[in-house]
PDB file of C-alpha atoms in Angstrom:
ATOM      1  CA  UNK A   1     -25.101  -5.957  19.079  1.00 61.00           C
ATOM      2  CA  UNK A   2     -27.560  -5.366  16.204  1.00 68.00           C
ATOM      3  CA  UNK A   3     -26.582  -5.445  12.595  1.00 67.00           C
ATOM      4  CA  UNK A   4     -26.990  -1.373  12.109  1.00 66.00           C
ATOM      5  CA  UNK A   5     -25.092   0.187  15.055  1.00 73.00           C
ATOM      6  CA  UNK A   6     -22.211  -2.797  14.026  1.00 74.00           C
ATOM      7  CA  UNK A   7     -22.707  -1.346  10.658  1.00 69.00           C
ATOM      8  CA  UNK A   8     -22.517   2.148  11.814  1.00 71.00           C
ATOM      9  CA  UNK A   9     -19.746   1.419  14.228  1.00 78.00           C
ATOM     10  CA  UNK A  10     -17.282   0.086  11.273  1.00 76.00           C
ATOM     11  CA  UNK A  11     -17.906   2.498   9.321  1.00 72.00           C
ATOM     12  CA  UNK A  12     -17.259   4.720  11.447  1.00 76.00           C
ATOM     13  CA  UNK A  13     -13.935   3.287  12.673  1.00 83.00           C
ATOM     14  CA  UNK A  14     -12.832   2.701   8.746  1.00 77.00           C
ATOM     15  CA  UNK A  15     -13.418   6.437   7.746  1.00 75.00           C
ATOM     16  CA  UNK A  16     -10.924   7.246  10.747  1.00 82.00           C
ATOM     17  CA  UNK A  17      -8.414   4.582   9.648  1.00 83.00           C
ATOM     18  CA  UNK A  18      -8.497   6.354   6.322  1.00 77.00           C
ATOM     19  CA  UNK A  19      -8.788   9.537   7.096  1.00 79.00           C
ATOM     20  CA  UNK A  20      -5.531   9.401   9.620  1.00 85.00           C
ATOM     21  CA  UNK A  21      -3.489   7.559   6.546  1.00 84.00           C
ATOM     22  CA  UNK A  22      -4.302  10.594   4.301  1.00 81.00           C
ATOM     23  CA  UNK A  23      -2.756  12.889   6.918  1.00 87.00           C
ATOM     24  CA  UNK A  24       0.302  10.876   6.817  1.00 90.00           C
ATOM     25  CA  UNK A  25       0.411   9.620   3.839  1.00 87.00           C
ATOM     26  CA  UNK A  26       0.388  13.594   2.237  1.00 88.00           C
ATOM     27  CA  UNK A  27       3.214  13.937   4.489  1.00 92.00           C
ATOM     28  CA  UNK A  28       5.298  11.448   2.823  1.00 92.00           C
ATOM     29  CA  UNK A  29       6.098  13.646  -0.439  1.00 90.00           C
ATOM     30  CA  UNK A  30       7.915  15.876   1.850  1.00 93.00           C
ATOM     31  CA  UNK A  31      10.206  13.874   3.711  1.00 94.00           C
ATOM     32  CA  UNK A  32      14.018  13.771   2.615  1.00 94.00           C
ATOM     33  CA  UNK A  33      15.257  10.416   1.421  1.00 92.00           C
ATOM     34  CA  UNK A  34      16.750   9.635   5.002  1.00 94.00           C
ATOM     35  CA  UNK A  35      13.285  10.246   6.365  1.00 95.00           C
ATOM     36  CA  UNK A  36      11.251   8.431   3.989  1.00 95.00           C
ATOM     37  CA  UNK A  37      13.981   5.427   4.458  1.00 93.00           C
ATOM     38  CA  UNK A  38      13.346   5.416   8.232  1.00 95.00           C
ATOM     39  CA  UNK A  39       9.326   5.848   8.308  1.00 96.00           C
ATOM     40  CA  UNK A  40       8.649   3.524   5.481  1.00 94.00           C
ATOM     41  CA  UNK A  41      10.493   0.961   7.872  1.00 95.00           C
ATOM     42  CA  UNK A  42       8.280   1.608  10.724  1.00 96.00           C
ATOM     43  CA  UNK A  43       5.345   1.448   8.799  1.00 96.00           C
ATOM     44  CA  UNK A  44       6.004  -1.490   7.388  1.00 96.00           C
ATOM     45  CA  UNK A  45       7.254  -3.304  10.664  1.00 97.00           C
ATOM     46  CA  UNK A  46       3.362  -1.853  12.321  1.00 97.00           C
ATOM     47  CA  UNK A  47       1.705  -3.368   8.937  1.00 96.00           C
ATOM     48  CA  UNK A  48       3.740  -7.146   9.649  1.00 97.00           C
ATOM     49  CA  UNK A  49       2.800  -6.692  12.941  1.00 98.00           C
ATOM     50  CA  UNK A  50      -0.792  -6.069  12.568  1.00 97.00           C
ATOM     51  CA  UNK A  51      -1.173  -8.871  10.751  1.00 96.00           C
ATOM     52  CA  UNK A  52       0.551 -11.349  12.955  1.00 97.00           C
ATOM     53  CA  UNK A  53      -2.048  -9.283  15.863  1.00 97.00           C
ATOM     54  CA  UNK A  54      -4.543 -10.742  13.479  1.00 96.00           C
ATOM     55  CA  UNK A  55      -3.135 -14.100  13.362  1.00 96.00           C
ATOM     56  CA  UNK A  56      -3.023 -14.348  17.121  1.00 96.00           C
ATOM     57  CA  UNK A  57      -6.694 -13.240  17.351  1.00 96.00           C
ATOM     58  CA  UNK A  58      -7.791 -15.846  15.070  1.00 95.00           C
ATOM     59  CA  UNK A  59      -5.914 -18.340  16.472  1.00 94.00           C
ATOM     60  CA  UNK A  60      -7.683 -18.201  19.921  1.00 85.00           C
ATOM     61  CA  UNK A  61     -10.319 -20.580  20.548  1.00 80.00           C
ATOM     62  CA  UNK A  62     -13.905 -19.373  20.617  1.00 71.00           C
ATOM     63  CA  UNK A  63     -15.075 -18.567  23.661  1.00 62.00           C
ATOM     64  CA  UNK A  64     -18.123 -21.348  24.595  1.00 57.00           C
ATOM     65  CA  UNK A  65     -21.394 -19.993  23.601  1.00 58.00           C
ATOM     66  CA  UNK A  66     -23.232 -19.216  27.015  1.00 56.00           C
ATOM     67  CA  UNK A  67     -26.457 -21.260  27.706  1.00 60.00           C
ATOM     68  CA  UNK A  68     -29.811 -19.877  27.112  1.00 56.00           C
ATOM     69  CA  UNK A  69     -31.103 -18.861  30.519  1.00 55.00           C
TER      70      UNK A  69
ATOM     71  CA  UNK B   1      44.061  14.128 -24.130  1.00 57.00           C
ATOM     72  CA  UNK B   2      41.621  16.573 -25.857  1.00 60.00           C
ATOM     73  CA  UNK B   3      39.485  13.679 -26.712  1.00 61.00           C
ATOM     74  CA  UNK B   4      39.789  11.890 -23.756  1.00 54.00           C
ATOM     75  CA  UNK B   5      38.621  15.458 -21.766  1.00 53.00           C
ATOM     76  CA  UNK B   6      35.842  15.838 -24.416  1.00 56.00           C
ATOM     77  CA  UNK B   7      34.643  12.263 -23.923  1.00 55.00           C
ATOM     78  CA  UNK B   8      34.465  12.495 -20.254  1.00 50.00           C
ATOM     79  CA  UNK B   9      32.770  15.830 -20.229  1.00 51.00           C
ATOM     80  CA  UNK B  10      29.909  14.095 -22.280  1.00 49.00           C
ATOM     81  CA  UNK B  11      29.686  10.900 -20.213  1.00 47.00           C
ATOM     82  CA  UNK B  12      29.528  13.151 -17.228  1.00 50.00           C
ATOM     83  CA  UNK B  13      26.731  14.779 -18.359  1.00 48.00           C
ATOM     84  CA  UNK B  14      24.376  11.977 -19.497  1.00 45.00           C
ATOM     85  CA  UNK B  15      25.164  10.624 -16.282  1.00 45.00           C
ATOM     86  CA  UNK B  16      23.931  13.996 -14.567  1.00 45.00           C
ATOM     87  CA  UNK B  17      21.159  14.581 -16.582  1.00 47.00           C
ATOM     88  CA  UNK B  18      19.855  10.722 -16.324  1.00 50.00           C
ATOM     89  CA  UNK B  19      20.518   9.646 -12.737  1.00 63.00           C
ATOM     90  CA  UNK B  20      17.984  12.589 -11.209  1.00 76.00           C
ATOM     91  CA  UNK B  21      15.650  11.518 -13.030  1.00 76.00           C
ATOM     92  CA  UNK B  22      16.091   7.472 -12.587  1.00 79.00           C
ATOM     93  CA  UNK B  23      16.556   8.444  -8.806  1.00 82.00           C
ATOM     94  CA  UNK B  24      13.155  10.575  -8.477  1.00 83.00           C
ATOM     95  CA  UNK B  25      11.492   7.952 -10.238  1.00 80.00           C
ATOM     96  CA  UNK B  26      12.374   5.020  -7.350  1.00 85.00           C
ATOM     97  CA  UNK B  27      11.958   8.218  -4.782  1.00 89.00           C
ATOM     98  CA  UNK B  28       8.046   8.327  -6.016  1.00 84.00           C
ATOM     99  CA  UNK B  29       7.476   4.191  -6.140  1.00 84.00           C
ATOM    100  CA  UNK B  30       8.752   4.396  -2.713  1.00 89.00           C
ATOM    101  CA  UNK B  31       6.640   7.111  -1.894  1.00 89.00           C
ATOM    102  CA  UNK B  32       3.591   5.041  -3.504  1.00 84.00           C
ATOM    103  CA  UNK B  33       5.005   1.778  -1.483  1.00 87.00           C
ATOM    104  CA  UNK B  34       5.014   4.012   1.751  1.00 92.00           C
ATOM    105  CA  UNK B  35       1.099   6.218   1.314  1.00 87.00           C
ATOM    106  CA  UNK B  36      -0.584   2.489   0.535  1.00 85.00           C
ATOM    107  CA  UNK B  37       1.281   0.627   3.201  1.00 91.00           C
ATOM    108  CA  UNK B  38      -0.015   3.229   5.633  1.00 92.00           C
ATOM    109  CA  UNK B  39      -3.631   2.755   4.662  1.00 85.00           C
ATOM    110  CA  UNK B  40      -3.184  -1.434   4.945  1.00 88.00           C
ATOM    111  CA  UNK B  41      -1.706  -0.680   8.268  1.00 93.00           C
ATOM    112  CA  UNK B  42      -4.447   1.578   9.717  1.00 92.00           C
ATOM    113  CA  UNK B  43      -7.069  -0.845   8.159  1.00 88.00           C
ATOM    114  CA  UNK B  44      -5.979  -3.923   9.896  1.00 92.00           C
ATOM    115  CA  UNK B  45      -5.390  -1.920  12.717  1.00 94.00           C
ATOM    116  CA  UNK B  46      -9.129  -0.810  13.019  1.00 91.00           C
ATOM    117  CA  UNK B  47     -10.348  -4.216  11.719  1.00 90.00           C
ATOM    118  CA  UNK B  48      -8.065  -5.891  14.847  1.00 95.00           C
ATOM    119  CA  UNK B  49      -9.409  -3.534  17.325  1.00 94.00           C
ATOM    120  CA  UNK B  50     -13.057  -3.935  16.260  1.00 91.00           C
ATOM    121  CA  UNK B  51     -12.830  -7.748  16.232  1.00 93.00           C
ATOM    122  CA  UNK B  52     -11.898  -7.744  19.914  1.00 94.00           C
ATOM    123  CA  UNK B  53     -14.167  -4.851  20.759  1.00 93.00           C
ATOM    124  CA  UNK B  54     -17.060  -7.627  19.082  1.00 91.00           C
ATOM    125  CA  UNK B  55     -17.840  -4.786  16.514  1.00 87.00           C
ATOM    126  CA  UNK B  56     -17.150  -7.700  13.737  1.00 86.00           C
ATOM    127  CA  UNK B  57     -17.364 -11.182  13.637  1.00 87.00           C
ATOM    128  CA  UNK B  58     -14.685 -14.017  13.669  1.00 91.00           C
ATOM    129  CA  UNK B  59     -15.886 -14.839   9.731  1.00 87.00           C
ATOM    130  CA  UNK B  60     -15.297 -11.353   9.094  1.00 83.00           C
ATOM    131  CA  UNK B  61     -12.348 -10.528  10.583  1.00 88.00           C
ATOM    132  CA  UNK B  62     -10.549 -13.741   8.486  1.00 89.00           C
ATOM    133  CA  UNK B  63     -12.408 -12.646   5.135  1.00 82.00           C
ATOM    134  CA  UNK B  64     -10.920  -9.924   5.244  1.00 82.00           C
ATOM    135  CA  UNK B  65      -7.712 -11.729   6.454  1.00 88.00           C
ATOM    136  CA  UNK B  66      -7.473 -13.571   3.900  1.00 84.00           C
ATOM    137  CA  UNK B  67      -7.431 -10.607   0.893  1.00 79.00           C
ATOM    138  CA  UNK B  68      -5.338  -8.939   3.172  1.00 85.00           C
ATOM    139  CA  UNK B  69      -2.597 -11.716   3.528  1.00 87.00           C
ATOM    140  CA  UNK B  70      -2.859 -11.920  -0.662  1.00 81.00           C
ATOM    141  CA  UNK B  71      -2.211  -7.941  -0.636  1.00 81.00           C
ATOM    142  CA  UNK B  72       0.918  -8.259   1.810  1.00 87.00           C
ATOM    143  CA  UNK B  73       2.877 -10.580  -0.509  1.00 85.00           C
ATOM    144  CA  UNK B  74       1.889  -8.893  -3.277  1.00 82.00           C
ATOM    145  CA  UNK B  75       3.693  -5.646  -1.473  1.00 85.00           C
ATOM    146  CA  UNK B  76       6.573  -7.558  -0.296  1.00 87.00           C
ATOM    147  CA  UNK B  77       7.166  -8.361  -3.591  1.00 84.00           C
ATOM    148  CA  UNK B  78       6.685  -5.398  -5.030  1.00 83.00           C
ATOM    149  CA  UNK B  79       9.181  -3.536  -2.216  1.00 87.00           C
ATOM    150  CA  UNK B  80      11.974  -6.244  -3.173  1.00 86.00           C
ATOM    151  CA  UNK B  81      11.210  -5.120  -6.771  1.00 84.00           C
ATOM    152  CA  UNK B  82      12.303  -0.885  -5.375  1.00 85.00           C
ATOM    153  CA  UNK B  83      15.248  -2.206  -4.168  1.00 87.00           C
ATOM    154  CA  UNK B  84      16.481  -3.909  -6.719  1.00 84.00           C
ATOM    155  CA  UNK B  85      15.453  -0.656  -8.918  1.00 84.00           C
ATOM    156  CA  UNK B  86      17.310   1.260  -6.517  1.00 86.00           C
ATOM    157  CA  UNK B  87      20.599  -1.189  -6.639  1.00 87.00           C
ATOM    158  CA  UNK B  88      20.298  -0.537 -10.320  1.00 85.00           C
ATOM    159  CA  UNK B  89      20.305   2.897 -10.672  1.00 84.00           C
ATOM    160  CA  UNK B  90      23.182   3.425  -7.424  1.00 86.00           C
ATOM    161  CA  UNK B  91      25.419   0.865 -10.097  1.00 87.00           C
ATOM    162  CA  UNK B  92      24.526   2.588 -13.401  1.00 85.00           C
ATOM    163  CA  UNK B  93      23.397   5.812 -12.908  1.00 81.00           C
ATOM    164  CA  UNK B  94      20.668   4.451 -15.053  1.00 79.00           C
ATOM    165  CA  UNK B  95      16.935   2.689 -14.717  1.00 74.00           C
ATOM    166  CA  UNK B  96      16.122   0.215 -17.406  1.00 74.00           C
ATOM    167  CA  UNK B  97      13.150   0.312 -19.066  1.00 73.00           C
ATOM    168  CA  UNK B  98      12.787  -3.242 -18.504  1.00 74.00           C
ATOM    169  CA  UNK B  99      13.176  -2.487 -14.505  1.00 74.00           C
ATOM    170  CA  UNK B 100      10.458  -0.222 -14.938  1.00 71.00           C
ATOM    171  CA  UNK B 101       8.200  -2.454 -16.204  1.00 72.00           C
ATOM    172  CA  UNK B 102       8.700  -4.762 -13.591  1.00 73.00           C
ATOM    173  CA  UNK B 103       8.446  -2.589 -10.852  1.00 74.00           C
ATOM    174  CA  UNK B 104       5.106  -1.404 -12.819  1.00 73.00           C
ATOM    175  CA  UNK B 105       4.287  -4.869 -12.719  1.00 75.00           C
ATOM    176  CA  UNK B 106       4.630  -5.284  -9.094  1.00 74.00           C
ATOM    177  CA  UNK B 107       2.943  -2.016  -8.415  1.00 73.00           C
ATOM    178  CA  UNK B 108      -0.289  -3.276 -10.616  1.00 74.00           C
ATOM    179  CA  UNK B 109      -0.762  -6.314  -8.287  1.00 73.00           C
ATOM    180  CA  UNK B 110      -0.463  -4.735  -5.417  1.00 73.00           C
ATOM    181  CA  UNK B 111      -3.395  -2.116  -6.110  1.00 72.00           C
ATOM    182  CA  UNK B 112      -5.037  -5.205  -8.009  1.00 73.00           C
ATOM    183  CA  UNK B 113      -4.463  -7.257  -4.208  1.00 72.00           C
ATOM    184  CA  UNK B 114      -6.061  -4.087  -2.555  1.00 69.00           C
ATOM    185  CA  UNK B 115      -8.591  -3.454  -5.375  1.00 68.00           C
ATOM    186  CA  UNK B 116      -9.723  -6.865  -3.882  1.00 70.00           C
ATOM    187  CA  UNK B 117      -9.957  -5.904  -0.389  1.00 68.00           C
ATOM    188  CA  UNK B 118     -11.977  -3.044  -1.103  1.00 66.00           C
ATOM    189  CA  UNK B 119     -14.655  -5.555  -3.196  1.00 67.00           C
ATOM    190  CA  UNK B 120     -14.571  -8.011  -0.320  1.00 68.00           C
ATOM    191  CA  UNK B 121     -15.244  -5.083   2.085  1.00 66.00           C
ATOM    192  CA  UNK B 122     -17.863  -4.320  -0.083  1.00 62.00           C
ATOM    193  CA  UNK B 123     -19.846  -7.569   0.405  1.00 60.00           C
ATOM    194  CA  UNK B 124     -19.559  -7.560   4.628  1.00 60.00           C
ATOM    195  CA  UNK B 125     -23.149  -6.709   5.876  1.00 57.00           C
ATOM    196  CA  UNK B 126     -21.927  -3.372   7.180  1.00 56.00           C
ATOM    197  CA  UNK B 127     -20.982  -2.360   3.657  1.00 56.00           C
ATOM    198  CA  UNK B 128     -24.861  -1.595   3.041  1.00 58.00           C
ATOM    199  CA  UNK B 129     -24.138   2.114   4.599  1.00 60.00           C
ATOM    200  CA  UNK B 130     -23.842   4.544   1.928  1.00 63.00           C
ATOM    201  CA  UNK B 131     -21.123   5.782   4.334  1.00 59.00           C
ATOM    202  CA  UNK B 132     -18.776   2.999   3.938  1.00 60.00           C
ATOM    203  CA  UNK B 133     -19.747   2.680  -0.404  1.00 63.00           C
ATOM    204  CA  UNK B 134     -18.279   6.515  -0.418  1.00 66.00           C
ATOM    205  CA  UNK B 135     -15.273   5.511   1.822  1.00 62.00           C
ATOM    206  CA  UNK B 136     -14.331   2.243  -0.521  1.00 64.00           C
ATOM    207  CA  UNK B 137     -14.887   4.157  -3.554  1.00 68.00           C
ATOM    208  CA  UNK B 138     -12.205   6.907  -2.291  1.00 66.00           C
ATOM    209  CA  UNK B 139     -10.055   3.975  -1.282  1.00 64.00           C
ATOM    210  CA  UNK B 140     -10.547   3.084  -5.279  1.00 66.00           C
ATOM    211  CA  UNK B 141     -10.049   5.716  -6.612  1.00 68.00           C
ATOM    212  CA  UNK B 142      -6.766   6.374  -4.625  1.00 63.00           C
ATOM    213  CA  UNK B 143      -5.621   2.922  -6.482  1.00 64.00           C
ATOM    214  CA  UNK B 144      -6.245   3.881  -9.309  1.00 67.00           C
ATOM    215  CA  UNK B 145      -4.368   7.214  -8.985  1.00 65.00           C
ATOM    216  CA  UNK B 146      -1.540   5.137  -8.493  1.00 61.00           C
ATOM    217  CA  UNK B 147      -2.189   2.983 -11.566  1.00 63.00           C
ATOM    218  CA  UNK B 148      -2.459   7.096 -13.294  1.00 64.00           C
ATOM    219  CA  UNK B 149       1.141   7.572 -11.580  1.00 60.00           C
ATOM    220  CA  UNK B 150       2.358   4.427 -12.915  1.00 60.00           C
ATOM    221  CA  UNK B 151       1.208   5.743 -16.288  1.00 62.00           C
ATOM    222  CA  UNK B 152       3.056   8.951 -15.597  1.00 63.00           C
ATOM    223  CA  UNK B 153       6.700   7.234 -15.017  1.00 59.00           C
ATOM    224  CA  UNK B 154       5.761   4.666 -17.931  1.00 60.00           C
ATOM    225  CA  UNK B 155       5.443   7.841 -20.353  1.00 63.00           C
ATOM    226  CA  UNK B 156       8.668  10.027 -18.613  1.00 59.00           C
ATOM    227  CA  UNK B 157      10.329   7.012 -19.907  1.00 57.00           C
ATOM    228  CA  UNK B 158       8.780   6.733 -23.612  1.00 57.00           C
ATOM    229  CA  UNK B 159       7.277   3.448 -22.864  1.00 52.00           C
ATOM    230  CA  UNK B 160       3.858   2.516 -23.828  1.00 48.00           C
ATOM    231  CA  UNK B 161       0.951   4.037 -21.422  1.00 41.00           C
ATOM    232  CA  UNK B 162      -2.042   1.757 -21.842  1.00 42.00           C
ATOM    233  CA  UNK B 163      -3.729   2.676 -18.469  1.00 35.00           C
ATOM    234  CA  UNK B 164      -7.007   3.779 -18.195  1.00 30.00           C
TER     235      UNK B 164
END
């Protein structure tokens, strides 16, 4: 994969990320206290587990580099 | 008895005139804790899902691991901080200056941990789109709206504001 469609492609998927957190995230101001309570626990628990996602994709061992035919 | 009816009425109402407003101000650092938690989630998220779709390299995906990891501690500590705001002002009715402090305190190194993310971001190879320099600066500049809100409870409270 070259360097400027990687580039392209990341930039691409971080604008999403971001964009779809402002969505929520402007949502947040109007939630009651119960609500805000309950999806700030969600969120939180997705964050924890995207990080131990992260951990477990690290953790695998590098696939062997294939032979030059 | 007159006295005793006069006091009460008094204490009843600094207590209902200053627990709305110590309550709203936890209800907006929770709010804060909530919108940047959302954006940390949805990054990793996308930076997961592009390692294993070999968008981004191994190297890349633990740089950014690694400021990551320093930003969720900082926002662990800084949610312990809200609830011990919180257990403060369900006891007292009140918030303490010096809890707000704190919790400002906590709040500044958490957008100073994601401040960092957004630099390291900035010196991956795909950073060289002007796409993703106007994406990281919004992320900045969402940070530092916080630090502004910060500011904002700092001065409701008659403490000094010495943000930018």
């Amino acid at each position: 994969m070259s360097d400027i469609f990687r580039g392209f492609e990341i930039a691409r998927r971080v604008a999403e990320a971001i964009a779809a957190g402002r969505i929520e995230a402007a949502a947040v101001g109007d939630m009651t206290d119960e609500q805000l309570a309950e999806f700030d626990k969600d969120v939180y628990a997705e964050y924890l587990a995207s990080q131990k996602e992260r951990e477990d994709l690290l953790a695998e061992p590098t696939p062997p580099e294939k032979p030059e035919e | 008895m007159k006295q005793f009816l006069i006091a009460l009425i008094v204490l009843g109402s600094l207590i209902l005139t200053g627990c709305p407003k110590a309550k709203k101000t936890v209800r907006e650092f929770k709010e804060k804790s909530a919108e940047v938690t959302i954006y940390a989630r949805n990054l990793n998220q996308a930076f997961n899902k592009a390692f294993i779709d070999g968008v981004i390299t191994r190297d890349e995906l633990r740089l950014y691991g690694t400021v990551d990891t320093a930003f969720g501690k900082a926002l662990a500590a800084y949610r312990a901080g809200i609830e011990a705001a919180e257990k403060v002002v369900n006891e007292t009715g009140e918030l303490p200056k010096d809890t707000i402090l704190k919790v400002d305190r906590l709040l500044d190194s958490v957008v100073t941990a994601f401040l960092d993310l957004t630099v390291k971001l900035g010196v991956m190879s795909f950073a060289q789109s002007e796409t993703v320099r106007t994406i990281l600066r919004g992320i900045q500049m969402l940070l530092l709206s916080l630090k502004a809100f910060v500011a904002d409870a700092r001065g409701a409270y008659g403490l000094e504001v010495n943000y930018v």
